[in-house]
Amino acid sequence: MTGKIFRSCLAVCVAAILLCTALFVAVMTDRNESEIWSQMKEEAAYAARGVEKLGLDYFIDLETEQRLTWIAADGAVLYDSVADESAMENHRDREEVRLALEQGEGTSQHISNTLLEKTTYYALRLEDGTVLRVACTYISLGARIIELLQPILWVVLATVILSGILSSRLARQITKPINTLDLEEPRTEQVYEELWPLVSRLREQNLTISRQMEELRRHQRELTALINNMGEGVLLLDRKNAILAGNQSAAAFLGEETLPNFLRRDGCRKELWEAAGKALAGRHGEELLRVDSRTVEILASPVTVSGYVTGAVLLIVDVTEREERENLRREFSANVSHELKTPLTAISGFAELMKEGLVGPDKMKEFAGDIYRESRQLVSLVEDIMKLSQLDEGAPEVSPEPVDLYTLSDEVLEGLRPAAAEQGVSLHLEGDHQQIHGVWRILREMLFNLCENAVKYNREGGRVTVCVSGDEETVCVSVQDTGIGISKGQQDRVFERFYRADKSHSRRIGGTGLGLSIVKHGAQYHNAKLSLDSEPGVGTTITLTFRKENGIDHI
């Protein structure tokens, strides 16, 4: 405190001294220069009148304190009161002479290399075109400052001593009330008036700190409750494998009712110990293990402070659902590869025989028909896969609209009548007009697949009946056939992709195994309920139940 006050007092005093000195020197210098300019102009005017009347004779026995130079119009020096004019160079390019010849008068200044002297020139053009120049040399601003330097230093020294004495006394007077102030319960009567704002701020700060501490305790309780209720396990370890923090899920994974103090190698699974070891070594660790029917992933990350590893954070996540989805994707990829390979192999074989000329003209049409049939099967398969992909991604960007399911069912049946007639299957539509809010294209694909399956898997002379009914809240569409039916053990799997209840029959009729999967995903998109009732040799009934309002979750 004393040092700051001393430096402040000294800075103010020195600044005041320097400012006053600079102002004094500047004012005196400006005044001196003004007087010099005035004198030079007066002398130039007097000399000009003398030169115009007497010519060169004017300079004979002339006594002057200032230097006079008479210059011809071409720049030649006719006379100079200081130097020999015959030895002087041409002055036409001198700034003051050039300005005088052009404008009637001109000025310029020259500062010496030592910065102690300044020479001022004033040139005046005479009536005969010659130029009379007056020069005056005087002490510069730098020289005046040097002259005043010694007294300024004595004043600064006296100022330093005085500032030290004053600052010491002032600091003791200022700091004594501050040093005796009670920070826990500050009172205004203990300090001088200038410290009242500080005391008030201390009181407010104490209240703020109390509120913040309470807020921190509340956040800590919330964080503890959040961590303890997480489904994922969390462990925080130090360098010596001591468990600093964790939650109940981590304790359950370790097989303990409460978290132990240390993570021990013989008390945890090998994968957990290895992941922790990698994190404490400064690397990220990931381990996957199976616990009963679950799949658990352990993610370990190092905790670093200033570039040094001080501990590790372990996150134990149940990834059973993710692994199941991965398995489904792999199974789907395998099924797609298998389903694509069959028609491609057939097409390739037929084409190779035809290329090698091993097919006679009488068989060429038959082989071409086989290639066409297999290619159509391939196209149908790709189209169904694309439809499923669109439904998996949330369906195409199409605005829902009111759809009359009775009218839509009638259109679907009309489109299938030629195929049904070939198999001797009759098509029937029952019920009344019922509307829902949905995507027309998806709904048509669903009904088409149901009705097409009912025709394909029916017996000769069979019957397909579509019934549309509804009440105040729901609309039901059921597709009933009298076909081969589905056994109880297969009814839960017929909506899986590429699953076929009767593989030989499906191959014969050209099914892709994706029709009911499309129906299932379309029902999920419209938030509809899908049910199946079937008996082998009797027939199958599949029912879709829609809600009349807000039937699509994606809207």
mmCIF file of N, CA, C and O in Angstrom, residues 478-530:
data_model
loop_
_atom_site.group_PDB
_atom_site.id
_atom_site.type_symbol
_atom_site.label_atom_id
_atom_site.label_comp_id
_atom_site.label_asym_id
_atom_site.label_seq_id
_atom_site.Cartn_x
_atom_site.Cartn_y
_atom_site.Cartn_z
ATOM 1 N N SER A 478 -59.531 -55.912 -42.708
ATOM 2 C CA SER A 478 -59.096 -57.307 -42.581
ATOM 3 C C SER A 478 -59.063 -57.946 -43.960
ATOM 4 O O SER A 478 -59.937 -57.697 -44.800
ATOM 5 N N VAL A 479 -58.017 -58.752 -44.188
ATOM 6 C CA VAL A 479 -57.866 -59.490 -45.447
ATOM 7 C C VAL A 479 -57.882 -60.978 -45.089
ATOM 8 O O VAL A 479 -56.983 -61.474 -44.403
ATOM 9 N N GLN A 480 -58.910 -61.659 -45.568
ATOM 10 C CA GLN A 480 -59.110 -63.081 -45.236
ATOM 11 C C GLN A 480 -58.986 -63.922 -46.498
ATOM 12 O O GLN A 480 -59.511 -63.562 -47.545
ATOM 13 N N ASP A 481 -58.245 -65.039 -46.412
ATOM 14 C CA ASP A 481 -58.129 -65.944 -47.547
ATOM 15 C C ASP A 481 -58.432 -67.373 -47.102
ATOM 16 O O ASP A 481 -58.515 -67.656 -45.907
ATOM 17 N N THR A 482 -58.573 -68.227 -48.068
ATOM 18 C CA THR A 482 -58.844 -69.647 -47.791
ATOM 19 C C THR A 482 -57.672 -70.484 -48.276
ATOM 20 O O THR A 482 -57.853 -71.559 -48.851
ATOM 21 N N GLY A 483 -56.441 -69.971 -48.039
ATOM 22 C CA GLY A 483 -55.262 -70.596 -48.588
ATOM 23 C C GLY A 483 -54.627 -71.630 -47.685
ATOM 24 O O GLY A 483 -55.288 -72.287 -46.870
ATOM 25 N N ILE A 484 -53.286 -71.753 -47.793
ATOM 26 C CA ILE A 484 -52.560 -72.841 -47.136
ATOM 27 C C ILE A 484 -52.428 -72.620 -45.637
ATOM 28 O O ILE A 484 -52.175 -73.554 -44.884
ATOM 29 N N GLY A 485 -52.546 -71.353 -45.167
ATOM 30 C CA GLY A 485 -52.453 -71.082 -43.743
ATOM 31 C C GLY A 485 -51.020 -71.086 -43.229
ATOM 32 O O GLY A 485 -50.078 -71.430 -43.954
ATOM 33 N N ILE A 486 -50.862 -70.722 -41.958
ATOM 34 C CA ILE A 486 -49.535 -70.620 -41.321
ATOM 35 C C ILE A 486 -49.597 -71.344 -39.981
ATOM 36 O O ILE A 486 -50.524 -71.139 -39.188
ATOM 37 N N SER A 487 -48.601 -72.147 -39.713
ATOM 38 C CA SER A 487 -48.591 -72.895 -38.451
ATOM 39 C C SER A 487 -48.322 -71.955 -37.269
ATOM 40 O O SER A 487 -47.777 -70.863 -37.434
ATOM 41 N N LYS A 488 -48.681 -72.381 -36.071
ATOM 42 C CA LYS A 488 -48.521 -71.575 -34.861
ATOM 43 C C LYS A 488 -47.059 -71.188 -34.642
ATOM 44 O O LYS A 488 -46.749 -70.071 -34.231
ATOM 45 N N GLY A 489 -46.159 -72.095 -34.896
ATOM 46 C CA GLY A 489 -44.749 -71.820 -34.650
ATOM 47 C C GLY A 489 -44.151 -70.801 -35.591
ATOM 48 O O GLY A 489 -43.082 -70.236 -35.312
ATOM 49 N N GLN A 490 -44.815 -70.552 -36.707
ATOM 50 C CA GLN A 490 -44.277 -69.616 -37.693
ATOM 51 C C GLN A 490 -44.986 -68.273 -37.703
ATOM 52 O O GLN A 490 -44.509 -67.319 -38.329
ATOM 53 N N GLN A 491 -46.111 -68.185 -36.983
ATOM 54 C CA GLN A 491 -46.906 -66.964 -37.048
ATOM 55 C C GLN A 491 -46.167 -65.755 -36.470
ATOM 56 O O GLN A 491 -46.393 -64.615 -36.887
ATOM 57 N N ASP A 492 -45.254 -65.967 -35.493
ATOM 58 C CA ASP A 492 -44.511 -64.848 -34.897
ATOM 59 C C ASP A 492 -43.380 -64.370 -35.792
ATOM 60 O O ASP A 492 -42.812 -63.297 -35.554
ATOM 61 N N ARG A 493 -43.043 -65.134 -36.833
ATOM 62 C CA ARG A 493 -41.876 -64.787 -37.642
ATOM 63 C C ARG A 493 -42.208 -64.363 -39.073
ATOM 64 O O ARG A 493 -41.326 -63.936 -39.811
ATOM 65 N N VAL A 494 -43.471 -64.472 -39.467
ATOM 66 C CA VAL A 494 -43.799 -64.199 -40.873
ATOM 67 C C VAL A 494 -43.598 -62.727 -41.239
ATOM 68 O O VAL A 494 -43.483 -62.401 -42.425
ATOM 69 N N PHE A 495 -43.549 -61.836 -40.224
ATOM 70 C CA PHE A 495 -43.347 -60.417 -40.521
ATOM 71 C C PHE A 495 -41.868 -60.043 -40.548
ATOM 72 O O PHE A 495 -41.535 -58.881 -40.770
ATOM 73 N N GLU A 496 -40.982 -61.033 -40.330
ATOM 74 C CA GLU A 496 -39.555 -60.766 -40.437
ATOM 75 C C GLU A 496 -39.151 -60.688 -41.906
ATOM 76 O O GLU A 496 -39.763 -61.308 -42.766
ATOM 77 N N ARG A 497 -38.087 -59.965 -42.157
ATOM 78 C CA ARG A 497 -37.626 -59.797 -43.527
ATOM 79 C C ARG A 497 -37.064 -61.106 -44.072
ATOM 80 O O ARG A 497 -36.289 -61.777 -43.404
ATOM 81 N N PHE A 498 -37.486 -61.443 -45.273
ATOM 82 C CA PHE A 498 -37.045 -62.627 -46.023
ATOM 83 C C PHE A 498 -37.522 -63.947 -45.417
ATOM 84 O O PHE A 498 -37.107 -65.006 -45.864
ATOM 85 N N TYR A 499 -38.395 -63.891 -44.400
ATOM 86 C CA TYR A 499 -38.878 -65.150 -43.840
ATOM 87 C C TYR A 499 -40.039 -65.657 -44.690
ATOM 88 O O TYR A 499 -40.963 -64.910 -45.030
ATOM 89 N N ARG A 500 -39.987 -66.945 -45.010
ATOM 90 C CA ARG A 500 -41.048 -67.564 -45.800
ATOM 91 C C ARG A 500 -41.552 -68.798 -45.056
ATOM 92 O O ARG A 500 -40.750 -69.673 -44.691
ATOM 93 N N ALA A 501 -42.859 -68.834 -44.872
ATOM 94 C CA ALA A 501 -43.442 -69.989 -44.182
ATOM 95 C C ALA A 501 -43.316 -71.241 -45.052
ATOM 96 O O ALA A 501 -43.044 -72.341 -44.566
ATOM 97 N N ASP A 502 -43.525 -71.114 -46.360
ATOM 98 C CA ASP A 502 -43.395 -72.237 -47.295
ATOM 99 C C ASP A 502 -42.413 -71.811 -48.382
ATOM 100 O O ASP A 502 -42.769 -71.149 -49.352
ATOM 101 N N LYS A 503 -41.128 -72.154 -48.194
ATOM 102 C CA LYS A 503 -40.085 -71.665 -49.093
ATOM 103 C C LYS A 503 -40.263 -72.181 -50.510
ATOM 104 O O LYS A 503 -40.067 -71.462 -51.490
ATOM 105 N N SER A 504 -40.644 -73.444 -50.661
ATOM 106 C CA SER A 504 -40.795 -74.002 -52.011
ATOM 107 C C SER A 504 -41.924 -73.314 -52.756
ATOM 108 O O SER A 504 -41.815 -72.990 -53.939
ATOM 109 N N HIS A 505 -43.050 -73.093 -52.064
ATOM 110 C CA HIS A 505 -44.171 -72.403 -52.692
ATOM 111 C C HIS A 505 -43.800 -70.963 -53.045
ATOM 112 O O HIS A 505 -44.162 -70.453 -54.113
ATOM 113 N N SER A 506 -43.034 -70.299 -52.159
ATOM 114 C CA SER A 506 -42.646 -68.915 -52.403
ATOM 115 C C SER A 506 -41.750 -68.816 -53.620
ATOM 116 O O SER A 506 -41.873 -67.896 -54.434
ATOM 117 N N ARG A 507 -40.809 -69.767 -53.750
ATOM 118 C CA ARG A 507 -39.928 -69.744 -54.914
ATOM 119 C C ARG A 507 -40.732 -69.930 -56.195
ATOM 120 O O ARG A 507 -40.473 -69.303 -57.216
ATOM 121 N N ARG A 508 -41.714 -70.792 -56.124
ATOM 122 C CA ARG A 508 -42.490 -71.115 -57.310
ATOM 123 C C ARG A 508 -43.321 -69.925 -57.783
ATOM 124 O O ARG A 508 -43.451 -69.684 -58.978
ATOM 125 N N ILE A 509 -43.856 -69.162 -56.843
ATOM 126 C CA ILE A 509 -44.725 -68.038 -57.217
ATOM 127 C C ILE A 509 -43.947 -66.734 -57.320
ATOM 128 O O ILE A 509 -44.507 -65.683 -57.668
ATOM 129 N N GLY A 510 -42.657 -66.751 -56.969
ATOM 130 C CA GLY A 510 -41.824 -65.566 -57.177
ATOM 131 C C GLY A 510 -41.907 -64.533 -56.081
ATOM 132 O O GLY A 510 -41.725 -63.338 -56.340
ATOM 133 N N GLY A 511 -42.143 -64.919 -54.842
ATOM 134 C CA GLY A 511 -42.187 -63.957 -53.739
ATOM 135 C C GLY A 511 -40.799 -63.516 -53.305
ATOM 136 O O GLY A 511 -39.832 -64.243 -53.451
ATOM 137 N N THR A 512 -40.716 -62.285 -52.743
ATOM 138 C CA THR A 512 -39.412 -61.759 -52.285
ATOM 139 C C THR A 512 -39.206 -61.970 -50.796
ATOM 140 O O THR A 512 -38.094 -61.810 -50.299
ATOM 141 N N GLY A 513 -40.262 -62.301 -50.055
ATOM 142 C CA GLY A 513 -40.124 -62.476 -48.610
ATOM 143 C C GLY A 513 -40.137 -61.164 -47.849
ATOM 144 O O GLY A 513 -39.832 -61.141 -46.649
ATOM 145 N N LEU A 514 -40.484 -60.046 -48.513
ATOM 146 C CA LEU A 514 -40.464 -58.736 -47.856
ATOM 147 C C LEU A 514 -41.841 -58.091 -47.775
ATOM 148 O O LEU A 514 -41.979 -57.016 -47.186
ATOM 149 N N GLY A 515 -42.840 -58.725 -48.365
ATOM 150 C CA GLY A 515 -44.167 -58.099 -48.412
ATOM 151 C C GLY A 515 -44.727 -57.809 -47.039
ATOM 152 O O GLY A 515 -45.163 -56.685 -46.738
ATOM 153 N N LEU A 516 -44.731 -58.822 -46.135
ATOM 154 C CA LEU A 516 -45.299 -58.610 -44.800
ATOM 155 C C LEU A 516 -44.423 -57.696 -43.954
ATOM 156 O O LEU A 516 -44.920 -57.034 -43.039
ATOM 157 N N SER A 517 -43.117 -57.648 -44.226
ATOM 158 C CA SER A 517 -42.257 -56.694 -43.523
ATOM 159 C C SER A 517 -42.640 -55.266 -43.875
ATOM 160 O O SER A 517 -42.653 -54.374 -43.017
ATOM 161 N N ILE A 518 -42.961 -55.040 -45.139
ATOM 162 C CA ILE A 518 -43.420 -53.709 -45.557
ATOM 163 C C ILE A 518 -44.725 -53.369 -44.864
ATOM 164 O O ILE A 518 -44.946 -52.243 -44.419
ATOM 165 N N VAL A 519 -45.629 -54.365 -44.752
ATOM 166 C CA VAL A 519 -46.906 -54.148 -44.039
ATOM 167 C C VAL A 519 -46.642 -53.774 -42.577
ATOM 168 O O VAL A 519 -47.243 -52.844 -42.038
ATOM 169 N N LYS A 520 -45.716 -54.471 -41.954
ATOM 170 C CA LYS A 520 -45.411 -54.218 -40.540
ATOM 171 C C LYS A 520 -44.855 -52.801 -40.352
ATOM 172 O O LYS A 520 -45.289 -52.059 -39.465
ATOM 173 N N HIS A 521 -43.894 -52.390 -41.189
ATOM 174 C CA HIS A 521 -43.312 -51.062 -41.052
ATOM 175 C C HIS A 521 -44.323 -49.972 -41.401
ATOM 176 O O HIS A 521 -44.328 -48.903 -40.782
ATOM 177 N N GLY A 522 -45.167 -50.204 -42.395
ATOM 178 C CA GLY A 522 -46.210 -49.236 -42.711
ATOM 179 C C GLY A 522 -47.183 -49.071 -41.556
ATOM 180 O O GLY A 522 -47.646 -47.960 -41.271
ATOM 181 N N ALA A 523 -47.506 -50.171 -40.876
ATOM 182 C CA ALA A 523 -48.396 -50.093 -39.713
ATOM 183 C C ALA A 523 -47.741 -49.296 -38.592
ATOM 184 O O ALA A 523 -48.401 -48.473 -37.922
ATOM 185 N N GLN A 524 -46.454 -49.514 -38.375
ATOM 186 C CA GLN A 524 -45.745 -48.743 -37.348
ATOM 187 C C GLN A 524 -45.728 -47.262 -37.702
ATOM 188 O O GLN A 524 -45.869 -46.405 -36.825
ATOM 189 N N TYR A 525 -45.531 -46.942 -38.972
ATOM 190 C CA TYR A 525 -45.512 -45.545 -39.396
ATOM 191 C C TYR A 525 -46.857 -44.876 -39.133
ATOM 192 O O TYR A 525 -46.910 -43.712 -38.740
ATOM 193 N N HIS A 526 -47.955 -45.593 -39.364
ATOM 194 C CA HIS A 526 -49.291 -45.035 -39.145
ATOM 195 C C HIS A 526 -49.806 -45.297 -37.732
ATOM 196 O O HIS A 526 -50.988 -45.017 -37.459
ATOM 197 N N ASN A 527 -48.932 -45.855 -36.868
ATOM 198 C CA ASN A 527 -49.322 -46.128 -35.483
ATOM 199 C C ASN A 527 -50.558 -47.032 -35.439
ATOM 200 O O ASN A 527 -51.480 -46.838 -34.646
ATOM 201 N N ALA A 528 -50.565 -48.042 -36.326
ATOM 202 C CA ALA A 528 -51.700 -48.967 -36.413
ATOM 203 C C ALA A 528 -51.344 -50.295 -35.734
ATOM 204 O O ALA A 528 -50.173 -50.654 -35.607
ATOM 205 N N LYS A 529 -52.356 -50.998 -35.346
ATOM 206 C CA LYS A 529 -52.174 -52.301 -34.716
ATOM 207 C C LYS A 529 -52.321 -53.392 -35.779
ATOM 208 O O LYS A 529 -53.246 -53.362 -36.595
ATOM 209 N N LEU A 530 -51.410 -54.374 -35.756
ATOM 210 C CA LEU A 530 -51.380 -55.440 -36.754
ATOM 211 C C LEU A 530 -51.582 -56.775 -36.037
ATOM 212 O O LEU A 530 -50.883 -57.084 -35.066
#
